[in-house]
Amino acid sequence: MRHYEVVFLVHPDQSEQVPAMVDKYKTLIEGSGGKIHRLEDWGRRHLAYNIDKVHKAHYVLMNVECDQPAIDEMASMFKFSDAVLRNLIIRREEAITEASLLAEAGDSDDDDGDDRAPVTASNDDNDDGSDADDKDEDLKEKQA
């Protein structure tokens, strides 16, 4: 049997169905005599770019050992599932069992909040927002 790394992204509106989907895939793998070496639910995370006008997705990572028909069936299930936005199946040389960097960090965006630092306005009373004044000030400093 071969080793595979499987990552799939689920539509955020279907996040509550992820455990049932994972159980279905686990049953498929184990029913064909395969093993699941690692299963990580990374939670809801921001996408690098929008997919079908969606900016977040629920990520799941699996490292499995199974035969080709089982992985073909899983790929077919991904293809015909409307909840799965994207999937990636990669053949690996050996089983990977240690936790991934994302799982160790544990920084999913389940709260739907914005993790970026807030931008604060300058307290400078003379700053009108234009860079022209800043250039003039730099020029005066150089001449002095």
PDB file of C-alpha atoms in Angstrom:
ATOM      1  CA  MET A   1       0.000   0.000   0.000  1.00  0.00           C
ATOM      2  CA  ARG A   2       1.104   3.551  -0.676  1.00  0.00           C
ATOM      3  CA  HIS A   3       1.212   6.589   1.545  1.00  0.00           C
ATOM      4  CA  TYR A   4      -0.740   9.725   0.667  1.00  0.00           C
ATOM      5  CA  GLU A   5      -1.181  13.198   2.071  1.00  0.00           C
ATOM      6  CA  VAL A   6      -4.710  14.512   1.561  1.00  0.00           C
ATOM      7  CA  VAL A   7      -5.780  18.112   2.155  1.00  0.00           C
ATOM      8  CA  PHE A   8      -9.279  19.346   1.449  1.00  0.00           C
ATOM      9  CA  LEU A   9     -11.038  22.674   1.932  1.00  0.00           C
ATOM     10  CA  VAL A  10     -14.682  22.726   2.935  1.00  0.00           C
ATOM     11  CA  HIS A  11     -17.070  25.608   2.303  1.00  0.00           C
ATOM     12  CA  PRO A  12     -17.410  27.630   5.547  1.00  0.00           C
ATOM     13  CA  ASP A  13     -21.203  27.250   5.517  1.00  0.00           C
ATOM     14  CA  GLN A  14     -20.678  23.477   5.743  1.00  0.00           C
ATOM     15  CA  SER A  15     -18.164  23.566   8.634  1.00  0.00           C
ATOM     16  CA  GLU A  16     -20.529  21.763  10.993  1.00  0.00           C
ATOM     17  CA  GLN A  17     -20.583  18.808   8.569  1.00  0.00           C
ATOM     18  CA  VAL A  18     -16.788  18.349   8.618  1.00  0.00           C
ATOM     19  CA  PRO A  19     -16.746  15.650  11.363  1.00  0.00           C
ATOM     20  CA  ALA A  20     -19.303  13.583   9.429  1.00  0.00           C
ATOM     21  CA  MET A  21     -17.282  14.015   6.229  1.00  0.00           C
ATOM     22  CA  VAL A  22     -14.067  12.968   7.985  1.00  0.00           C
ATOM     23  CA  ASP A  23     -15.817   9.882   9.415  1.00  0.00           C
ATOM     24  CA  LYS A  24     -17.011   8.974   5.924  1.00  0.00           C
ATOM     25  CA  TYR A  25     -13.455   9.235   4.539  1.00  0.00           C
ATOM     26  CA  LYS A  26     -12.015   7.328   7.519  1.00  0.00           C
ATOM     27  CA  THR A  27     -14.531   4.527   6.952  1.00  0.00           C
ATOM     28  CA  LEU A  28     -13.566   4.396   3.277  1.00  0.00           C
ATOM     29  CA  ILE A  29      -9.823   4.164   4.048  1.00  0.00           C
ATOM     30  CA  GLU A  30     -10.123   1.684   6.900  1.00  0.00           C
ATOM     31  CA  GLY A  31     -12.721  -0.395   5.011  1.00  0.00           C
ATOM     32  CA  SER A  32     -10.202  -0.996   2.234  1.00  0.00           C
ATOM     33  CA  GLY A  33      -7.586  -2.196   4.725  1.00  0.00           C
ATOM     34  CA  GLY A  34      -5.770   1.138   4.974  1.00  0.00           C
ATOM     35  CA  LYS A  35      -4.573   3.170   7.937  1.00  0.00           C
ATOM     36  CA  ILE A  36      -4.807   6.804   8.928  1.00  0.00           C
ATOM     37  CA  HIS A  37      -1.460   7.950  10.311  1.00  0.00           C
ATOM     38  CA  ARG A  38      -2.364  11.600  10.932  1.00  0.00           C
ATOM     39  CA  LEU A  39      -5.645  13.490  10.965  1.00  0.00           C
ATOM     40  CA  GLU A  40      -5.685  17.230  11.651  1.00  0.00           C
ATOM     41  CA  ASP A  41      -8.618  19.595  11.575  1.00  0.00           C
ATOM     42  CA  TRP A  42      -7.061  23.020  11.033  1.00  0.00           C
ATOM     43  CA  GLY A  43     -10.390  24.806  11.360  1.00  0.00           C
ATOM     44  CA  ARG A  44     -11.615  27.828   9.458  1.00  0.00           C
ATOM     45  CA  ARG A  45      -8.840  29.891   7.902  1.00  0.00           C
ATOM     46  CA  HIS A  46      -8.532  32.793   5.484  1.00  0.00           C
ATOM     47  CA  LEU A  47      -7.852  31.849   1.873  1.00  0.00           C
ATOM     48  CA  ALA A  48      -5.015  33.481  -0.048  1.00  0.00           C
ATOM     49  CA  TYR A  49      -7.562  34.342  -2.737  1.00  0.00           C
ATOM     50  CA  ASN A  50     -11.323  33.979  -3.130  1.00  0.00           C
ATOM     51  CA  ILE A  51     -12.724  30.687  -4.387  1.00  0.00           C
ATOM     52  CA  ASP A  52     -16.284  31.008  -5.716  1.00  0.00           C
ATOM     53  CA  LYS A  53     -16.615  34.348  -3.880  1.00  0.00           C
ATOM     54  CA  VAL A  54     -15.672  32.712  -0.563  1.00  0.00           C
ATOM     55  CA  HIS A  55     -12.775  34.152   1.452  1.00  0.00           C
ATOM     56  CA  LYS A  56     -12.569  31.491   4.188  1.00  0.00           C
ATOM     57  CA  ALA A  57     -12.574  27.700   4.225  1.00  0.00           C
ATOM     58  CA  HIS A  58     -12.393  24.848   6.719  1.00  0.00           C
ATOM     59  CA  TYR A  59      -9.114  22.933   6.266  1.00  0.00           C
ATOM     60  CA  VAL A  60      -8.551  19.227   6.983  1.00  0.00           C
ATOM     61  CA  LEU A  61      -5.276  17.293   6.576  1.00  0.00           C
ATOM     62  CA  MET A  62      -5.000  13.507   6.483  1.00  0.00           C
ATOM     63  CA  ASN A  63      -1.965  11.265   6.041  1.00  0.00           C
ATOM     64  CA  VAL A  64      -3.185   7.844   4.991  1.00  0.00           C
ATOM     65  CA  GLU A  65      -1.855   4.512   3.837  1.00  0.00           C
ATOM     66  CA  CYS A  66      -4.196   2.816   1.379  1.00  0.00           C
ATOM     67  CA  ASP A  67      -4.492   1.208  -2.030  1.00  0.00           C
ATOM     68  CA  GLN A  68      -5.169   2.995  -5.312  1.00  0.00           C
ATOM     69  CA  PRO A  69      -8.907   2.146  -5.615  1.00  0.00           C
ATOM     70  CA  ALA A  70      -9.582   3.704  -2.182  1.00  0.00           C
ATOM     71  CA  ILE A  71      -7.770   6.928  -3.072  1.00  0.00           C
ATOM     72  CA  ASP A  72      -9.599   7.027  -6.429  1.00  0.00           C
ATOM     73  CA  GLU A  73     -12.927   6.686  -4.608  1.00  0.00           C
ATOM     74  CA  MET A  74     -11.952   9.479  -2.223  1.00  0.00           C
ATOM     75  CA  ALA A  75     -11.005  11.731  -5.162  1.00  0.00           C
ATOM     76  CA  SER A  76     -14.357  10.960  -6.766  1.00  0.00           C
ATOM     77  CA  MET A  77     -16.175  11.839  -3.527  1.00  0.00           C
ATOM     78  CA  PHE A  78     -14.302  15.166  -3.418  1.00  0.00           C
ATOM     79  CA  LYS A  79     -15.175  15.885  -7.047  1.00  0.00           C
ATOM     80  CA  PHE A  80     -18.909  15.348  -6.614  1.00  0.00           C
ATOM     81  CA  SER A  81     -19.241  17.048  -3.224  1.00  0.00           C
ATOM     82  CA  ASP A  82     -20.462  20.643  -3.392  1.00  0.00           C
ATOM     83  CA  ALA A  83     -19.090  21.281   0.103  1.00  0.00           C
ATOM     84  CA  VAL A  84     -15.464  20.599  -0.917  1.00  0.00           C
ATOM     85  CA  LEU A  85     -14.005  23.722  -2.521  1.00  0.00           C
ATOM     86  CA  ARG A  86     -10.542  22.309  -3.274  1.00  0.00           C
ATOM     87  CA  ASN A  87      -8.582  19.140  -2.593  1.00  0.00           C
ATOM     88  CA  LEU A  88      -5.024  17.947  -3.028  1.00  0.00           C
ATOM     89  CA  ILE A  89      -3.814  14.351  -2.904  1.00  0.00           C
ATOM     90  CA  ILE A  90      -0.048  13.804  -2.897  1.00  0.00           C
ATOM     91  CA  ARG A  91       1.759  10.469  -2.874  1.00  0.00           C
ATOM     92  CA  ARG A  92       4.426  10.312  -0.146  1.00  0.00           C
ATOM     93  CA  GLU A  93       7.400   7.981   0.276  1.00  0.00           C
ATOM     94  CA  GLU A  94       6.645   7.268   3.930  1.00  0.00           C
ATOM     95  CA  ALA A  95       4.008   7.915   6.559  1.00  0.00           C
ATOM     96  CA  ILE A  96       4.134  11.307   8.264  1.00  0.00           C
ATOM     97  CA  THR A  97       2.920  11.089  11.830  1.00  0.00           C
ATOM     98  CA  GLU A  98       4.277  14.184  13.588  1.00  0.00           C
ATOM     99  CA  ALA A  99       2.061  17.235  13.944  1.00  0.00           C
ATOM    100  CA  SER A 100       2.227  19.828  11.181  1.00  0.00           C
ATOM    101  CA  LEU A 101       3.387  23.383  11.796  1.00  0.00           C
ATOM    102  CA  LEU A 102      -0.183  24.684  11.506  1.00  0.00           C
ATOM    103  CA  ALA A 103      -1.449  22.181  14.048  1.00  0.00           C
ATOM    104  CA  GLU A 104       1.327  23.122  16.467  1.00  0.00           C
ATOM    105  CA  ALA A 105       0.577  26.827  16.046  1.00  0.00           C
ATOM    106  CA  GLY A 106      -3.157  26.279  16.507  1.00  0.00           C
ATOM    107  CA  ASP A 107      -4.073  29.696  15.104  1.00  0.00           C
ATOM    108  CA  SER A 108      -7.313  29.036  13.264  1.00  0.00           C
ATOM    109  CA  ASP A 109      -9.710  31.882  12.551  1.00  0.00           C
ATOM    110  CA  ASP A 110     -12.837  30.331  14.047  1.00  0.00           C
ATOM    111  CA  ASP A 111     -13.819  33.586  15.697  1.00  0.00           C
ATOM    112  CA  ASP A 112     -14.175  35.319  12.292  1.00  0.00           C
ATOM    113  CA  GLY A 113     -12.355  38.309  13.794  1.00  0.00           C
ATOM    114  CA  ASP A 114      -9.630  40.242  12.110  1.00  0.00           C
ATOM    115  CA  ASP A 115      -6.258  39.352  13.629  1.00  0.00           C
ATOM    116  CA  ARG A 116      -4.446  42.323  12.118  1.00  0.00           C
ATOM    117  CA  ALA A 117      -3.361  45.180  14.338  1.00  0.00           C
ATOM    118  CA  PRO A 118      -5.639  48.198  14.155  1.00  0.00           C
ATOM    119  CA  VAL A 119      -4.391  51.186  12.202  1.00  0.00           C
ATOM    120  CA  THR A 120      -4.294  54.314  14.324  1.00  0.00           C
ATOM    121  CA  ALA A 121      -4.355  57.864  13.093  1.00  0.00           C
ATOM    122  CA  SER A 122      -1.384  60.097  13.684  1.00  0.00           C
ATOM    123  CA  ASN A 123      -1.707  62.542  16.556  1.00  0.00           C
ATOM    124  CA  ASP A 124       0.311  65.183  14.703  1.00  0.00           C
ATOM    125  CA  ASP A 125      -1.897  68.307  14.436  1.00  0.00           C
ATOM    126  CA  ASN A 126       0.055  69.645  11.462  1.00  0.00           C
ATOM    127  CA  ASP A 127      -0.267  66.470   9.399  1.00  0.00           C
ATOM    128  CA  ASP A 128      -2.939  66.824   6.746  1.00  0.00           C
ATOM    129  CA  GLY A 129      -2.175  63.428   5.246  1.00  0.00           C
ATOM    130  CA  SER A 130      -0.282  64.687   2.228  1.00  0.00           C
ATOM    131  CA  ASP A 131       3.296  63.684   1.575  1.00  0.00           C
ATOM    132  CA  ALA A 132       4.138  67.047   0.043  1.00  0.00           C
ATOM    133  CA  ASP A 133       4.645  68.595   3.500  1.00  0.00           C
ATOM    134  CA  ASP A 134       6.925  65.746   4.508  1.00  0.00           C
ATOM    135  CA  LYS A 135       9.087  66.267   1.418  1.00  0.00           C
ATOM    136  CA  ASP A 136       9.345  69.992   2.135  1.00  0.00           C
ATOM    137  CA  GLU A 137      10.394  69.282   5.723  1.00  0.00           C
ATOM    138  CA  ASP A 138      13.047  66.781   4.555  1.00  0.00           C
ATOM    139  CA  LEU A 139      14.383  69.342   2.072  1.00  0.00           C
ATOM    140  CA  LYS A 140      14.602  72.036   4.780  1.00  0.00           C
ATOM    141  CA  GLU A 141      16.488  69.647   7.081  1.00  0.00           C
ATOM    142  CA  LYS A 142      19.035  68.876   4.351  1.00  0.00           C
ATOM    143  CA  GLN A 143      19.599  72.565   3.612  1.00  0.00           C
ATOM    144  CA  ALA A 144      20.099  73.469   7.269  1.00  0.00           C
TER     145      ALA A 144
END
